[in-house]
Short mmCIF file of C-alpha atoms and ligand atoms in Angstrom, two decimals:
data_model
loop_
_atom_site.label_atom_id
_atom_site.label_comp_id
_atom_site.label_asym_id
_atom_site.label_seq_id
_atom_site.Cartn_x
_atom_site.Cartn_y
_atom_site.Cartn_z
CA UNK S 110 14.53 -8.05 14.71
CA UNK S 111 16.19 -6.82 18.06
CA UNK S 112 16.27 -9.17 21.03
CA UNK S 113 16.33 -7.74 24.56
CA UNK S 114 16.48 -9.61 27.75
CA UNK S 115 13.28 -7.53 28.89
CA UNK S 116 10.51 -4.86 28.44
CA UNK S 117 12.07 -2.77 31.19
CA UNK S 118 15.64 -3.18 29.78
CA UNK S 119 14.19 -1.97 26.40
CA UNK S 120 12.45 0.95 27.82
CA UNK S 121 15.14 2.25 29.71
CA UNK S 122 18.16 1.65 27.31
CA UNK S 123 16.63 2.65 23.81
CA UNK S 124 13.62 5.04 25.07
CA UNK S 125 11.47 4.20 21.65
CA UNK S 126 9.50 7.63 20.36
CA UNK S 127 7.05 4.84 18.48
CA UNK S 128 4.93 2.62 20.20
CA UNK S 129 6.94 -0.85 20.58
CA UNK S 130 4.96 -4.25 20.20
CA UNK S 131 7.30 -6.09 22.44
CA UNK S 132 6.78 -10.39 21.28
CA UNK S 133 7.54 -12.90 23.43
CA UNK S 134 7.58 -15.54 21.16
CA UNK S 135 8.34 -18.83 23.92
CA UNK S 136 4.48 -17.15 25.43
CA UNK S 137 2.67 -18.49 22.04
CA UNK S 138 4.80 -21.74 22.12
CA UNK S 139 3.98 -22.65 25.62
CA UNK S 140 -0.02 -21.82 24.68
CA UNK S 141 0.32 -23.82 21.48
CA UNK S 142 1.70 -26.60 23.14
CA UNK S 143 -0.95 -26.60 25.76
CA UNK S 144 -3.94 -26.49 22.87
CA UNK S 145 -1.77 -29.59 20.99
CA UNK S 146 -1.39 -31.74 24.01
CA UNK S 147 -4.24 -31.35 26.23
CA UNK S 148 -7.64 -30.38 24.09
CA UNK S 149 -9.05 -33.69 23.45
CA UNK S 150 -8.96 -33.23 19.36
CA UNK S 151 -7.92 -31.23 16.90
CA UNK S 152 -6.78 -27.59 17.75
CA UNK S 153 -6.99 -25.12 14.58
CA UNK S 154 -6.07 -21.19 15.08
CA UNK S 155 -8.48 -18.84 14.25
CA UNK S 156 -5.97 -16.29 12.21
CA UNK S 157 -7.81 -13.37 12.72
CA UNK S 158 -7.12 -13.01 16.41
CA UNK S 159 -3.62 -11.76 15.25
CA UNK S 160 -2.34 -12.77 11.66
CA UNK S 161 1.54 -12.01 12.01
CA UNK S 162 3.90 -14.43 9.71
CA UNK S 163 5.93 -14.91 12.67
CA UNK S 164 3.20 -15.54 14.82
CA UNK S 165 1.92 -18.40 12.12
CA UNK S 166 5.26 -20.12 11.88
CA UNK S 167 5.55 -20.26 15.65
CA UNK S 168 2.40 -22.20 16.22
CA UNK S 169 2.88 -23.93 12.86
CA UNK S 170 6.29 -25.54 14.60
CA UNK S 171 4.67 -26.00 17.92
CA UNK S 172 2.34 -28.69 16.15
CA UNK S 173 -0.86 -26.14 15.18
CA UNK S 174 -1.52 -27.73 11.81
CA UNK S 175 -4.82 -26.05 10.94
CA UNK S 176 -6.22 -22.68 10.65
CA UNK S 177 -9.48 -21.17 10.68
CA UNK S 178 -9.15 -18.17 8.06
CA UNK S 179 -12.41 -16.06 7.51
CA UNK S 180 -11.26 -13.79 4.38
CA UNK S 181 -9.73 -14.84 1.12
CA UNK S 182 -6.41 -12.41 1.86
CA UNK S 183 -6.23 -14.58 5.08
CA UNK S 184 -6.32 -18.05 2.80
CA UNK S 185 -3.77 -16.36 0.58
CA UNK S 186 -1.83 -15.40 3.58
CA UNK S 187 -1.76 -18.83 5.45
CA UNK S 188 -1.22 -20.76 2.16
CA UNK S 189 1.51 -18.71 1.49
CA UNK S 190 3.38 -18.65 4.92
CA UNK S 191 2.54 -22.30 5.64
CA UNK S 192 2.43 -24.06 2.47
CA UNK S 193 1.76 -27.44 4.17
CA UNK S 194 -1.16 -26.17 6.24
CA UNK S 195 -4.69 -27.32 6.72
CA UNK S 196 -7.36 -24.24 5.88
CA UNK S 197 -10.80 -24.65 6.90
CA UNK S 198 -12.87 -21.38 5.48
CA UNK S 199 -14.77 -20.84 8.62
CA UNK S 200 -16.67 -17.48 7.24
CA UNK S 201 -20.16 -18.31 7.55
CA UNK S 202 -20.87 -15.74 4.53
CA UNK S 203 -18.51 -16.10 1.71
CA UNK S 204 -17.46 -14.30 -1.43
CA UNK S 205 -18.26 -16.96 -4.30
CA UNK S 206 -15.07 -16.09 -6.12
CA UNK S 207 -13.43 -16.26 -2.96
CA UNK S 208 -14.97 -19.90 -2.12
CA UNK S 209 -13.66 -21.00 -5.82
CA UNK S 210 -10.26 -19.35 -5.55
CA UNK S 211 -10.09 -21.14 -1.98
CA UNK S 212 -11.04 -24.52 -3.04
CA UNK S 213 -9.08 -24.71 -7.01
CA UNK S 214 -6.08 -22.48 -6.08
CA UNK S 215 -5.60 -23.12 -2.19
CA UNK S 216 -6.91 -26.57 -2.00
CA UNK S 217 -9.38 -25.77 0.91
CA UNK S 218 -11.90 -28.82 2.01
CA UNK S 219 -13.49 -27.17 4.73
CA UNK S 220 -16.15 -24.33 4.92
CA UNK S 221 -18.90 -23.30 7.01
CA UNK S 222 -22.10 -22.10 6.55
CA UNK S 223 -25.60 -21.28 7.69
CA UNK S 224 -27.74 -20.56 5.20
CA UNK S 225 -29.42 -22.63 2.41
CA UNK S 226 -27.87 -19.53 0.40
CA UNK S 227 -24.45 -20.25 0.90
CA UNK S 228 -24.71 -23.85 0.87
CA UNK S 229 -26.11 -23.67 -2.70
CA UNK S 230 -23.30 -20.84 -3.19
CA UNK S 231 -20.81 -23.56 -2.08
CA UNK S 232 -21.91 -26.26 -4.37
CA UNK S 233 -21.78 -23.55 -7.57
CA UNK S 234 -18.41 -22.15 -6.71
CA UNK S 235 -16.78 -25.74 -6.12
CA UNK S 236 -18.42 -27.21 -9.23
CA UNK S 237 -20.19 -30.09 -7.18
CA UNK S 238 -17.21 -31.42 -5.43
CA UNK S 239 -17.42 -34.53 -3.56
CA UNK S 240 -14.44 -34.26 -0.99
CA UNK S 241 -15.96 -31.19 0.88
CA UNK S 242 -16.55 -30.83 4.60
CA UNK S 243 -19.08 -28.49 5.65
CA UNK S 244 -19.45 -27.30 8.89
CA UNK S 245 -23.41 -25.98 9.55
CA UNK S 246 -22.53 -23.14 11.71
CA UNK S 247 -25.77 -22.93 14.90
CA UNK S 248 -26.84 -19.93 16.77
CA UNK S 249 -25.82 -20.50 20.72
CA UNK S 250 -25.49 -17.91 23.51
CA UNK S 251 -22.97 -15.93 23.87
CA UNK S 252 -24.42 -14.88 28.03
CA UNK S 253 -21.36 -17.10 29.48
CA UNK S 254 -18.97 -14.73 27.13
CA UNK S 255 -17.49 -11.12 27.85
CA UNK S 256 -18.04 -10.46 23.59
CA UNK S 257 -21.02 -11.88 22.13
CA UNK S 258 -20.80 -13.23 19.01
CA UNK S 259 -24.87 -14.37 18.77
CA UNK S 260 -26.26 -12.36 16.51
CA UNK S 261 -24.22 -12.33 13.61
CA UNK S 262 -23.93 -15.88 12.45
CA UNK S 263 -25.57 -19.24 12.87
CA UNK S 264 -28.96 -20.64 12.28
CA UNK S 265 -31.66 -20.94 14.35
CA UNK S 266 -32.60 -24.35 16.28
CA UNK S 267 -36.27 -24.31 13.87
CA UNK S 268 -33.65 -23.78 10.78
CA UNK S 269 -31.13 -26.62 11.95
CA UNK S 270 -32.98 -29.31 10.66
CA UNK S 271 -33.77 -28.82 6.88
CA UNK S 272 -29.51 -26.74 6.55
CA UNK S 273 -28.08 -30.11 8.30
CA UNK S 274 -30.45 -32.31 6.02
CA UNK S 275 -29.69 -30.11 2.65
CA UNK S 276 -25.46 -29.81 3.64
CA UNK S 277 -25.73 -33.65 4.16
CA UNK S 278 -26.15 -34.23 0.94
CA UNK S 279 -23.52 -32.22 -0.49
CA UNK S 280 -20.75 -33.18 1.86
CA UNK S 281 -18.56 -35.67 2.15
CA UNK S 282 -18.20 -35.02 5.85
CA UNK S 283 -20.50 -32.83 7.76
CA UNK S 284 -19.95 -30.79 10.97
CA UNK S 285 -21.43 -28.84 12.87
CA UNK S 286 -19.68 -25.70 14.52
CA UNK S 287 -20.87 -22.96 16.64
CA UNK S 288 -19.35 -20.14 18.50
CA UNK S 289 -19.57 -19.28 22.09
CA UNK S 290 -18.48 -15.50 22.08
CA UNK S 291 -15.14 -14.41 23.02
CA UNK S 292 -13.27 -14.54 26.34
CA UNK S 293 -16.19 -17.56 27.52
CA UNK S 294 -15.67 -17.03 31.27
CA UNK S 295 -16.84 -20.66 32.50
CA UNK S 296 -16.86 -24.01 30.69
CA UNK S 297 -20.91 -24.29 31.03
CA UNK S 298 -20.97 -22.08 27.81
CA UNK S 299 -19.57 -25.02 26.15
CA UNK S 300 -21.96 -27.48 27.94
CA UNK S 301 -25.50 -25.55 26.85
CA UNK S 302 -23.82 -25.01 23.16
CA UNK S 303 -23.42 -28.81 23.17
CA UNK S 304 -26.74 -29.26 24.13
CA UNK S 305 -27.92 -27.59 21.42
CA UNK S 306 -26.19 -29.27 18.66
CA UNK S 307 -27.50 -32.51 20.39
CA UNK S 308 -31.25 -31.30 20.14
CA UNK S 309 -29.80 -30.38 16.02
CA UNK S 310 -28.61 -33.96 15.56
CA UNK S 311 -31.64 -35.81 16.90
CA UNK S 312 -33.97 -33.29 15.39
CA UNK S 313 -32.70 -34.05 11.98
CA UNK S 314 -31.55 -37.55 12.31
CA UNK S 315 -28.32 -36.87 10.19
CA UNK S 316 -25.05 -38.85 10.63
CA UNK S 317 -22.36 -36.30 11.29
CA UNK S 318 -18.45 -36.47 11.34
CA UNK S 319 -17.02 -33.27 12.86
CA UNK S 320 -17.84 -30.96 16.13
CA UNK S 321 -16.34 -27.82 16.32
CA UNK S 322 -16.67 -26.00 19.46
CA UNK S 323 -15.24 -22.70 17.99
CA UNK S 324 -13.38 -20.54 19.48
CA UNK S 325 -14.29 -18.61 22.91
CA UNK S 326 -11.57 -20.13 25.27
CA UNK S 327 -10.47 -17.44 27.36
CA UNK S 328 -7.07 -15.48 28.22
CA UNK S 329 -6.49 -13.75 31.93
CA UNK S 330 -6.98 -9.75 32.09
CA UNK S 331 -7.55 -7.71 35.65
CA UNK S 332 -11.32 -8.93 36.92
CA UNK S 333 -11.78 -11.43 34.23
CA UNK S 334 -10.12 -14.85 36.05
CA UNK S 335 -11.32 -17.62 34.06
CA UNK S 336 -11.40 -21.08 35.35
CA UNK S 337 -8.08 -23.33 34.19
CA UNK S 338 -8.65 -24.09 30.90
CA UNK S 339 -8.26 -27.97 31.62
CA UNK S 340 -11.88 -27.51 32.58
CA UNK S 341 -13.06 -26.24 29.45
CA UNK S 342 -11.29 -29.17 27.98
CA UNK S 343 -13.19 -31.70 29.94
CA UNK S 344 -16.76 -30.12 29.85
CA UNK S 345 -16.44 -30.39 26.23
CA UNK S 346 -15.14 -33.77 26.11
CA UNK S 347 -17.86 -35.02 28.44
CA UNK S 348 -20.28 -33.69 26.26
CA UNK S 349 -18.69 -34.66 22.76
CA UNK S 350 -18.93 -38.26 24.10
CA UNK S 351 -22.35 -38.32 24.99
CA UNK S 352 -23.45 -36.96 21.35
CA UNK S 353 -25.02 -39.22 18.95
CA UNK S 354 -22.54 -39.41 16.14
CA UNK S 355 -20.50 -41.30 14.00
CA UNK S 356 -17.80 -43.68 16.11
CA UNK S 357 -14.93 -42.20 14.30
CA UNK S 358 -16.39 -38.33 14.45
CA UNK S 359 -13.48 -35.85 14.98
CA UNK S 360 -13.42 -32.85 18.06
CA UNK S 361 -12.33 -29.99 16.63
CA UNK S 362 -11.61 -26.08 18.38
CA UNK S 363 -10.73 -22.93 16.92
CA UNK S 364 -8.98 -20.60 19.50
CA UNK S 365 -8.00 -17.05 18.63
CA UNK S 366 -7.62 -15.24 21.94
CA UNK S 367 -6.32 -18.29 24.09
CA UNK S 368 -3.28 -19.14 21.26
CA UNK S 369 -1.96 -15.53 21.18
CA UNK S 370 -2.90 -13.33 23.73
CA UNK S 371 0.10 -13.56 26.04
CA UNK S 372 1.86 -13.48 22.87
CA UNK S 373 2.72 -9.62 22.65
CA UNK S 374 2.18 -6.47 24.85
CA UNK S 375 2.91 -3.03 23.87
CA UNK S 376 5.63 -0.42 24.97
CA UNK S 377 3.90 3.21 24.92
CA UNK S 378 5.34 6.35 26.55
CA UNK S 379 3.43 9.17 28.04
CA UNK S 380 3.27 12.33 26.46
CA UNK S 381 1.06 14.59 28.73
CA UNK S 382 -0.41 14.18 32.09
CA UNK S 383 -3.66 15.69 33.02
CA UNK S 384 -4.69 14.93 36.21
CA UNK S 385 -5.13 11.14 35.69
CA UNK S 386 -5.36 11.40 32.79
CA UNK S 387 -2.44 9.64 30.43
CA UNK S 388 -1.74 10.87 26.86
CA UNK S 389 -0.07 7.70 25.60
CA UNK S 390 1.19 7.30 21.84
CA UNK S 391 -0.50 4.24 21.07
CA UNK S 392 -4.50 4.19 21.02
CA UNK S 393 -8.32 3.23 19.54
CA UNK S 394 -6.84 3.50 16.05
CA UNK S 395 -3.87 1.76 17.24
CA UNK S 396 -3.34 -1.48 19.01
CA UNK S 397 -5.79 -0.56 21.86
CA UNK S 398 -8.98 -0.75 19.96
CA UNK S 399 -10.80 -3.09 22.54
CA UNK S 400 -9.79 -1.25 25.35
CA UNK S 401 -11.78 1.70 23.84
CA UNK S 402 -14.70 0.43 22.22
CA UNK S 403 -15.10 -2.61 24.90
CA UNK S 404 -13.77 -0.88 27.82
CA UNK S 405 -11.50 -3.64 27.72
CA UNK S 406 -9.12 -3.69 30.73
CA UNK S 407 -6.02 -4.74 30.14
CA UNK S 408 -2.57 -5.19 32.38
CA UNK S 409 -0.37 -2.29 33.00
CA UNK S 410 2.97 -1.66 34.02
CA UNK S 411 5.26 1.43 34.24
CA UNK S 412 8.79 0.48 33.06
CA UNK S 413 11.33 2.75 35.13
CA UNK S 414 14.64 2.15 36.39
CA UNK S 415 13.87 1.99 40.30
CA UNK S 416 10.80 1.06 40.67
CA UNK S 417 8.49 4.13 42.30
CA UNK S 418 7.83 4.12 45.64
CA UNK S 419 4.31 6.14 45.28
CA UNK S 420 1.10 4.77 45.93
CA UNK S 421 -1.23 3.43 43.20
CA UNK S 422 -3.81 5.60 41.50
CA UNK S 423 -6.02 4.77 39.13
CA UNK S 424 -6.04 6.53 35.72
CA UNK S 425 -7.61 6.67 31.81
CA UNK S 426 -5.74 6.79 28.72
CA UNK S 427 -5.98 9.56 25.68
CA UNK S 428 -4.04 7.88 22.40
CA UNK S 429 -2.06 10.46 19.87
CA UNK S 430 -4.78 10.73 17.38
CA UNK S 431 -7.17 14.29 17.46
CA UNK S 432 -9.90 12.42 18.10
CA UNK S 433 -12.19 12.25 21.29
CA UNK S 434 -12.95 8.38 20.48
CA UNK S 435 -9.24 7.67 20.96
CA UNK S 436 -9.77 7.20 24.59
CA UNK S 437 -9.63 4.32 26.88
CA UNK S 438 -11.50 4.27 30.32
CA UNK S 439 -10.39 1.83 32.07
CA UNK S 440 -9.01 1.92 35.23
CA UNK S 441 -5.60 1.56 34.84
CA UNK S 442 -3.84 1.67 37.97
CA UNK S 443 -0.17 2.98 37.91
CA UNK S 444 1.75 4.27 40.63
CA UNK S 445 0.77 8.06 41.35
CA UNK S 446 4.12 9.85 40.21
CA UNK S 447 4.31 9.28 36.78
CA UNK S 448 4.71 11.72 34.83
CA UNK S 449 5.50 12.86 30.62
CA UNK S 450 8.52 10.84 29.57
CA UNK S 451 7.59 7.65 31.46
CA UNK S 452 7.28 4.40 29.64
CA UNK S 453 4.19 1.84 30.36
CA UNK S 454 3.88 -1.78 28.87
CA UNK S 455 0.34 -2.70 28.42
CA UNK S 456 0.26 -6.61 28.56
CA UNK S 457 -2.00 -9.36 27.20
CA UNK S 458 -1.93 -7.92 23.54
CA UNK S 459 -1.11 -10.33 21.78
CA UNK S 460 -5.16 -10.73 20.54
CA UNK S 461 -7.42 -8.34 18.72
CA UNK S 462 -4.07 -6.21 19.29
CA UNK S 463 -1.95 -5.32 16.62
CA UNK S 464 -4.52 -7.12 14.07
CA UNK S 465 -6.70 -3.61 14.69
CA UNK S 466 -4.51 -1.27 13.85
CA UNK S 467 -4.71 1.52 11.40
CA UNK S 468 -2.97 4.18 9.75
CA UNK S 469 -5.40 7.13 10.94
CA UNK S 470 -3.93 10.12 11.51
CA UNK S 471 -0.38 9.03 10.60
CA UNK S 472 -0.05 7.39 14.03
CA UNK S 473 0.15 3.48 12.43
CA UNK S 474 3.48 3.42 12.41
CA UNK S 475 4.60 -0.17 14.32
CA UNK S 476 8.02 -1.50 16.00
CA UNK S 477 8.51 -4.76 16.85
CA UNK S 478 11.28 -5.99 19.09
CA UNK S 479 11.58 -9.55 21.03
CA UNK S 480 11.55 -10.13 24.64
CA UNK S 481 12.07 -13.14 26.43
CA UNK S 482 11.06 -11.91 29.65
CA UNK S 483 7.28 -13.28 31.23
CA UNK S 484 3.82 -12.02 29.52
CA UNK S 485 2.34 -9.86 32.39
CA UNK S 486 -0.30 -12.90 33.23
CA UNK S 487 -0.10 -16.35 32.06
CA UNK S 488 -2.66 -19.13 32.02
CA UNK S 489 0.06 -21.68 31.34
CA UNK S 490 2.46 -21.52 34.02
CA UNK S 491 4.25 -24.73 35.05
CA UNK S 492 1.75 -26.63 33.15
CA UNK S 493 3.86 -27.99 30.75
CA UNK S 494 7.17 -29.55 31.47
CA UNK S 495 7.12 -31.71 28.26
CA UNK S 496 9.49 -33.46 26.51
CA UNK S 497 9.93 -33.16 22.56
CA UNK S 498 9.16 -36.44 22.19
CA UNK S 499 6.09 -36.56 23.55
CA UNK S 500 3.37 -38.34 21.40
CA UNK S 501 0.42 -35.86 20.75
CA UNK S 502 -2.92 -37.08 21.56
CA UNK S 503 -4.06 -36.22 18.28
CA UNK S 504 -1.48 -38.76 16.33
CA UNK S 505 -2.67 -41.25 19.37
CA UNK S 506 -6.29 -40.72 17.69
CA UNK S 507 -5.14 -40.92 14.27
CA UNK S 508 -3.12 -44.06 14.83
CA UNK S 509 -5.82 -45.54 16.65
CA UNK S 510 -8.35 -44.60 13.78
CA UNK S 511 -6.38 -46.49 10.64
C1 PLP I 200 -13.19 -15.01 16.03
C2 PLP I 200 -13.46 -16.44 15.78
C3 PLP I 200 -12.74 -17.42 16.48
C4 PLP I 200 -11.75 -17.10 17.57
O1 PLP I 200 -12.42 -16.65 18.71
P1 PLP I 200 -11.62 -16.40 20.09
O2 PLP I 200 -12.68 -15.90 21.00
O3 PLP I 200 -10.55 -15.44 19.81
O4 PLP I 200 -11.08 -17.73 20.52
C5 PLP I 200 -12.98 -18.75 16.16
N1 PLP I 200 -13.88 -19.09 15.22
C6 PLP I 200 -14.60 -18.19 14.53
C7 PLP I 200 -15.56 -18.65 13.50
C8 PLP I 200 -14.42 -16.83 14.80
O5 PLP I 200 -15.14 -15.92 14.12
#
């Protein structure tokens, strides 16, 4: 893979025809590190947020030792790239062959669930094992979060009682996970969640061994400012240590979004101008999926040698493909003069980018070069001047535990 010194210095030496996902590789380090040293348990990365190999193996060497894979090509993928990771099978709604193929072939211990249905598929595919952990998967809010993720998945509070009393007996360990929505833009969303799984515990008087707080820890994109994720961390420490549980229970959190967004950015160039309207090459059907269908607003930059002098305007983006879908509102604001030919990044990426893309219309083409310049935003910055040899708070646990 090409290395360039920056996004600009790419832009303006090579001038890509293709859409460029520029990676930035130290970006996911520094966030991995953060998740390793300061959540107050066990981090594990939710692989669907973006499932590049080299994305893996970076968090894999910053310390990220488990990962939350929803799909059986994502177990085959993880097991295959990291050989000596953790997989926990966080898919509340499971192929059976896929549970079986996870457990005998990929030695996964961990699943989730919500249903009596696929607890009693669990039990069938794994042939009655006794070493599983099972994660009972509740409904919370998702009103704190910019994408909910309620209605899909979890069980009700009136169904929490007789799944955690059922899944007890089947596991070896049982947890209890939930899911705040994406992009959770204050730490209270953690607070009520816990609150809930508190009312689940006492309600059905089980003995449990794992919390998972899910994913839902947020990244920085214009108008969405999240508190400092330190925040997050202690809300949901404060209210894993007032839970009723087992002495030796385990924290555990499953960012996506958080681990990877600053990890990549994209390199498009304009093709038309209409009014302010931008015809960029990349799109919907490409890497900007979210910033269609969500209206997601994402950083933008235009990469030209001497910077423009013109005022900012604000503009929407067509992508390449024929379709009237393949268009992304946002505001993006650009300096007025640009014009066909002109190359823009379009930062914060790194999440629910790439990981959307399709082939449609013969426009899925992707290149890939390294940076080491800055991500656009950061939520890390000058948080972390640590040494190698730090001790992670996790092995402090885990020492403490034997
Ligand atoms: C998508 C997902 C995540 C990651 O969510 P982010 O908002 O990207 O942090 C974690 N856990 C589960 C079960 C998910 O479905």
């Amino acid at each position: 893979m090409h290395k360039h010194h920056s996004a600009l210095g790419l832009a303006t030496t090579l001038r890509p025809v293709q859409p460029v996902t520029l990676i930035r590789p130290h970006a996911a380090r520094r966030a991995a590190r953060f998740f390793v040293e300061k959540f107050p348990g066990r981090s594990m990365y939710a692989v669907k947020a973006n499932p590049s190999p080299d994305l893996l193996q970076i968090l894999w060497d910053s310390g990220i030792t488990h990962y939350d894979v929803a799909s059986i090509a994502e177990v085959r993928l993880v097991a295959k790239t990291l050989p000596a990771a953790t997989l926990c099978f966080m898919h509340p709604v499971k192929a059976e062959e896929a549970i079986e193929e996870a457990y005998f072939q990929h030695g996964v211990r961990t699943f989730s669930l919500d249903s009596l249905d696929e607890l009693e598929k669990i039990v069938r595919a794994t042939r009655e094992a006794q070493d599983l952990t099972l994660c009972v998967r509740l409904r919370v809010s998702s009103d704190l979060s910019k994408l909910s993720l309620a209605s899909k998945f979890g069980c009700s509070a009136t169904e929490a009682k007789a799944l955690l009393q059922a899944t007890r007996q089947a596991a070896d360990s049982l947890g209890i996970c939930f899911h705040v929505g994406s992009q959770a833009m204050s730490p209270d969303a953690y607070a009520q969640a816990m609150e809930r799984v508190r009312l689940a515990i006492v309600e059905a008087s089980v003995l449990v061994d794992v919390i998972d707080v899910g994913g839902g820890f947020p990244s920085l994109y214009p108008d969405m400012e999240p508190p400092a994720l330190e925040h997050y961390f202690r809300t949901i420490h404060r209210a894993f240590e007032d839970l009723p549980i087992s002495y030796s229970a385990e924290l555990w959190c499953e960012p996506g979004r958080a681990l990877c967004a600053e990890y990549s950015s994209l390199l498009v160039r304009v093709e038309r101008r209409r009014g302010d309207e931008l015809y960029i090459n990349d799109g919907a059907y490409g890497a900007l999926f979210d910033a269609a269908h969500l209206g997601w607003r994402f950083p933008v930059k235009l990469l030209r040698e001497g910077a423009s002098k013109a005022e900012e305007t604000e503009y929407s983006f067509y992508g390449p493909t024929c379709d009237d879908l393949d268009h992304m509102a946002g505001p993006f604001v650009l300096p007025a003069d640009v014009q066909a030919g002109d190359y823009i990044e379009i930062g914060m990426l790194g999440a629910y980018g790439s990981a959307m893309r399709t082939a449609f219309n013969g426009f899925g083409t992707e290149q890939v070069a390294m940076v080491d310049d800055e991500p656009m935003a950061t939520l890390y910055s000058g948080a972390l001047e640590l040494a190698s040899n730090v001790v992670r708070l996790d092995e402090v646990r885990r020492r403490l535990r034997r």
